[in-house]
XYZ file of C-alpha atoms in Angstrom:
326
model
C 0.000 0.000 0.000
C 1.557 3.313 -1.097
C 1.508 6.410 1.178
C -1.308 8.110 -0.780
C -3.605 5.088 -0.543
C -2.735 4.662 3.127
C -3.717 8.279 3.813
C -6.960 7.967 1.850
C -7.939 4.809 3.710
C -7.301 6.589 7.017
C -9.621 9.392 5.893
C -12.152 6.789 4.766
C -12.166 5.072 8.154
C -12.589 8.411 9.901
C -15.557 9.507 7.771
C -17.272 6.135 8.188
C -16.997 6.314 11.984
C -18.673 9.737 12.236
C -22.460 9.678 11.908
C -22.742 13.142 10.342
C -19.717 12.776 8.072
C -20.840 9.321 6.950
C -24.324 10.614 6.124
C -23.031 13.647 4.215
C -20.561 11.532 2.252
C -23.344 9.020 1.567
C -25.470 11.784 0.023
C -22.583 13.072 -2.091
C -21.625 9.548 -3.187
C -25.175 8.661 -4.202
C -25.461 11.966 -6.078
C -22.518 10.791 -8.142
C -23.867 7.240 -8.505
C -27.148 8.597 -9.912
C -25.331 11.064 -12.188
C -26.974 13.875 -10.264
C -25.042 16.534 -12.142
C -26.542 15.339 -15.437
C -30.030 15.225 -13.902
C -29.596 18.809 -12.674
C -28.386 19.871 -16.118
C -31.443 18.245 -17.726
C -33.782 20.077 -15.335
C -31.866 23.320 -15.992
C -32.278 23.007 -19.770
C -36.011 22.395 -19.630
C -36.398 24.985 -16.871
C -34.724 27.628 -19.025
C -36.887 26.649 -22.005
C -40.009 26.884 -19.802
C -39.284 30.350 -18.329
C -40.904 32.386 -21.101
C -43.943 30.112 -21.674
C -44.653 30.064 -17.930
C -44.372 33.852 -17.651
C -46.672 34.286 -20.648
C -49.153 31.920 -19.009
C -48.851 33.804 -15.732
C -49.445 37.234 -17.247
C -52.337 35.933 -19.360
C -53.932 34.192 -16.373
C -53.549 37.274 -14.198
C -55.218 39.330 -16.901
C -58.315 37.129 -16.653
C -58.398 36.402 -12.920
C -57.429 39.883 -11.704
C -59.062 41.848 -14.492
C -59.219 45.538 -13.581
C -56.898 45.199 -10.572
C -53.588 46.358 -11.996
C -51.868 46.723 -8.605
C -52.592 43.101 -7.662
C -51.384 41.920 -11.067
C -48.112 43.829 -10.687
C -47.599 42.527 -7.142
C -47.912 38.878 -8.180
C -45.932 39.316 -11.401
C -43.078 41.185 -9.702
C -42.991 38.521 -6.990
C -42.463 35.874 -9.677
C -39.873 37.921 -11.556
C -37.949 38.580 -8.344
C -36.860 34.937 -8.469
C -34.837 35.646 -11.615
C -31.762 37.708 -10.678
C -30.467 40.346 -13.108
C -32.825 39.354 -15.934
C -36.065 39.800 -13.972
C -36.454 43.491 -14.793
C -35.842 42.817 -18.485
C -38.445 40.061 -18.478
C -41.021 42.411 -16.937
C -40.498 44.842 -19.826
C -40.714 42.264 -22.610
C -43.193 39.605 -21.470
C -46.844 40.519 -21.978
C -50.104 38.602 -21.863
C -51.585 36.944 -24.928
C -54.011 39.122 -26.867
C -56.506 38.488 -29.653
C -59.626 36.445 -30.268
C -60.773 34.020 -27.589
C -60.073 30.863 -29.597
C -56.592 32.115 -30.533
C -55.779 32.826 -26.890
C -57.005 29.360 -25.879
C -54.918 27.635 -28.558
C -51.864 29.733 -27.707
C -52.281 29.016 -24.003
C -52.546 25.269 -24.577
C -49.442 25.347 -26.773
C -47.470 27.248 -24.143
C -48.680 24.900 -21.421
C -47.591 21.828 -23.362
C -44.190 23.372 -24.059
C -43.682 24.283 -20.404
C -44.569 20.761 -19.251
C -41.124 19.589 -20.355
C -39.613 20.763 -17.078
C -42.162 18.740 -15.080
C -41.282 15.628 -17.080
C -37.578 16.220 -16.420
C -38.239 16.653 -12.687
C -40.285 13.444 -12.507
C -37.542 11.567 -14.349
C -34.939 12.948 -11.916
C -36.989 11.847 -8.884
C -37.491 8.344 -10.330
C -33.746 8.059 -10.963
C -32.846 9.286 -7.495
C -35.194 6.748 -5.862
C -33.996 4.048 -8.332
C -37.527 3.118 -9.389
C -37.441 0.283 -11.964
C -38.560 1.395 -15.395
C -41.442 -1.090 -15.396
C -42.905 0.555 -12.254
C -42.734 4.152 -13.465
C -45.980 5.922 -14.451
C -46.981 6.287 -18.090
C -47.340 9.442 -20.149
C -50.851 10.465 -19.088
C -50.228 10.085 -15.329
C -47.003 12.062 -15.725
C -48.895 14.729 -17.648
C -51.474 14.957 -14.871
C -48.752 15.295 -12.256
C -47.145 18.045 -14.319
C -50.377 20.035 -14.410
C -50.830 19.489 -10.674
C -47.281 20.759 -10.109
C -48.103 24.006 -11.936
C -51.154 24.459 -9.707
C -48.988 23.931 -6.610
C -46.391 26.429 -7.873
C -49.115 28.971 -8.575
C -50.513 28.619 -5.066
C -47.000 28.912 -3.659
C -46.436 32.109 -5.650
C -49.642 33.673 -4.302
C -48.786 32.594 -0.756
C -45.246 33.989 -0.956
C -46.610 37.292 -2.315
C -49.104 37.542 0.541
C -46.431 36.611 3.090
C -44.048 39.313 1.852
C -46.850 41.898 1.908
C -47.868 40.885 5.439
C -44.272 41.093 6.706
C -43.931 44.581 5.242
C -47.221 45.640 6.833
C -46.397 44.350 10.328
C -42.803 45.580 10.563
C -40.310 47.905 8.912
C -36.582 48.059 8.361
C -34.313 45.194 9.381
C -37.106 43.502 11.346
C -39.278 43.357 8.241
C -36.428 41.881 6.194
C -35.712 39.216 8.820
C -39.400 38.379 9.170
C -39.795 38.127 5.413
C -36.825 35.753 5.169
C -38.137 33.481 7.924
C -41.638 33.449 6.453
C -40.251 32.826 2.977
C -38.159 29.897 4.252
C -41.260 28.358 5.854
C -43.329 28.821 2.690
C -40.556 27.412 0.486
C -40.157 24.382 2.762
C -43.870 23.627 2.542
C -43.829 24.173 -1.214
C -40.866 21.808 -1.616
C -42.692 19.165 0.396
C -45.823 19.518 -1.736
C -43.858 19.430 -4.992
C -41.806 16.412 -3.877
C -45.040 14.579 -3.064
C -46.355 15.324 -6.560
C -43.125 14.432 -8.360
C -42.036 11.379 -6.378
C -43.481 7.909 -7.127
C -46.379 6.916 -4.879
C -44.569 4.032 -3.183
C -42.339 6.544 -1.372
C -43.828 7.451 2.027
C -44.733 11.087 2.725
C -42.585 11.192 5.868
C -39.510 10.166 3.867
C -39.751 13.408 1.870
C -39.553 15.800 4.822
C -35.828 15.826 5.836
C -34.520 17.028 2.477
C -37.235 19.698 2.274
C -36.193 21.099 5.660
C -32.796 21.813 4.107
C -33.914 22.721 0.586
C -36.489 25.314 1.695
C -34.026 27.566 3.560
C -31.336 26.931 0.918
C -33.732 28.046 -1.822
C -34.584 31.150 0.226
C -30.898 32.026 0.504
C -30.483 31.514 -3.245
C -33.467 33.779 -3.909
C -32.124 36.458 -1.594
C -28.470 36.419 -2.568
C -28.659 34.870 -6.028
C -28.662 38.318 -7.591
C -25.347 39.157 -5.940
C -23.802 35.829 -6.957
C -24.901 36.174 -10.566
C -23.821 39.817 -10.724
C -20.379 38.846 -9.373
C -20.044 36.111 -11.995
C -21.149 38.466 -14.770
C -18.826 41.322 -13.826
C -16.432 40.383 -16.599
C -18.591 38.024 -18.644
C -20.931 40.784 -19.805
C -17.966 42.732 -21.190
C -17.108 39.789 -23.429
C -20.488 38.197 -24.163
C -22.868 41.139 -23.732
C -26.462 40.047 -23.201
C -25.426 36.407 -23.638
C -23.418 36.790 -20.442
C -26.659 37.633 -18.653
C -28.271 34.521 -20.101
C -25.316 32.421 -18.949
C -25.724 33.889 -15.480
C -29.403 32.942 -15.437
C -28.559 29.403 -16.523
C -25.980 29.174 -13.722
C -28.611 30.297 -11.223
C -31.102 27.734 -12.532
C -28.435 25.029 -12.311
C -27.758 25.874 -8.665
C -31.499 25.646 -8.008
C -31.680 22.266 -9.737
C -28.713 20.974 -7.744
C -30.377 21.996 -4.470
C -33.460 20.038 -5.521
C -31.557 16.906 -6.547
C -29.357 16.943 -3.420
C -32.460 17.321 -1.229
C -34.012 14.282 -2.907
C -30.783 12.303 -2.497
C -30.707 13.162 1.221
C -34.233 11.777 1.554
C -33.237 8.503 -0.117
C -30.063 8.074 1.933
C -31.940 8.667 5.184
C -34.942 6.483 4.290
C -32.774 3.523 3.222
C -29.918 4.156 5.669
C -27.399 4.263 2.857
C -24.373 5.042 4.993
C -21.518 4.620 5.617
C -20.193 4.481 2.058
C -16.645 3.551 1.212
C -14.265 6.106 -0.210
C -11.842 3.340 -1.176
C -12.886 -0.101 -2.456
C -12.564 -2.937 -1.756
C -14.141 -3.735 0.581
C -17.696 -2.681 -0.258
C -19.883 -1.628 2.646
C -23.473 -2.813 3.058
C -24.667 0.578 1.755
C -22.345 0.330 -1.264
C -23.827 -3.032 -2.193
C -27.376 -1.817 -1.677
C -26.903 1.232 -3.909
C -25.173 -0.730 -6.675
C -27.891 -3.401 -6.592
C -30.622 -0.738 -6.830
C -28.904 0.863 -9.829
C -29.031 -2.482 -11.626
C -32.609 -3.214 -10.556
C -33.918 0.083 -11.976
C -32.965 -1.054 -15.493
C -35.935 -3.437 -15.665
C -38.143 -2.253 -18.524
C -40.762 -5.013 -18.959
C -42.942 -7.015 -16.510
C -41.540 -10.286 -17.858
C -37.949 -9.067 -17.420
C -35.846 -9.811 -14.342
C -32.436 -8.252 -13.780
C -30.103 -9.928 -11.307
C -27.040 -8.445 -9.661
C -24.355 -10.672 -8.073
C -21.046 -9.654 -6.523
C -18.072 -11.974 -6.874
C -17.588 -11.918 -3.093
C -21.358 -12.185 -2.615
C -22.595 -12.291 0.949
C -26.343 -13.025 1.250
C -26.566 -10.902 4.396
C -24.967 -7.879 2.697
C -27.722 -7.365 0.136
C -25.482 -8.159 -2.784
C -28.122 -9.807 -4.970
C -31.043 -7.891 -6.446
């Protein structure tokens, strides 16, 4: 054993002995096993493609629901645009509601809705991958479509609730106290919204209680990203805009969306690791830990595509008590 390997194995033993360090490493390791970075990139792509259709749908819907109440329309719309650092003000100047004959508006709205549903499909795929659901057990197109529509309803309710919460915080307090109250209230709303969205996106066999731990982390993390995302993006774009111009702004928005997607995927991974007790994981193999075997077996099992298909996983040093066969 060379000195580098000896040092790494010492670090490995130390992280496996600590409960917190073993759990955190288990989440990071499973994120890599599930190709979490690629899942986040997929969600980012469809999320970016869905931004403009969703904003068009929002402005059109507000025009019908809050007809004649311009102040309420602006409050809800600006609350939504506040989630997009740097580019939010530009979106507010260039995104307008659909106009024209009734049938044309209906057809345009349906087309936008179908185009925006791509991000809900990507999110459902990411959740199924994270929970290693076999392909044969995943819902079909129509159930996924229904869940996507339900997700949009949940996001709309969350937007209205966050707008009302911010207005209430500003009414009850002023100055630093109002800012602190708004952040706490926003974190609570975002945590509840994450929990609702995870329940919609995650396959039914996953228990509701197993979705809570990751949401307790993701909600506050999302609030921090909303609050300080503008600063982070502006810092990244300080030199990029000089080279790329407006495209630098777009790259900054994509980076912000990717951070948001990573928070979501990591939160889901934390739920899986806790629910299945997938720790400690080995930094150096061999030997494989029980959690290593369980994760690798689940990755193989999820490749089943047909009811008549059975996929078996066997380790060469197979131990029946270690969960090596799936």
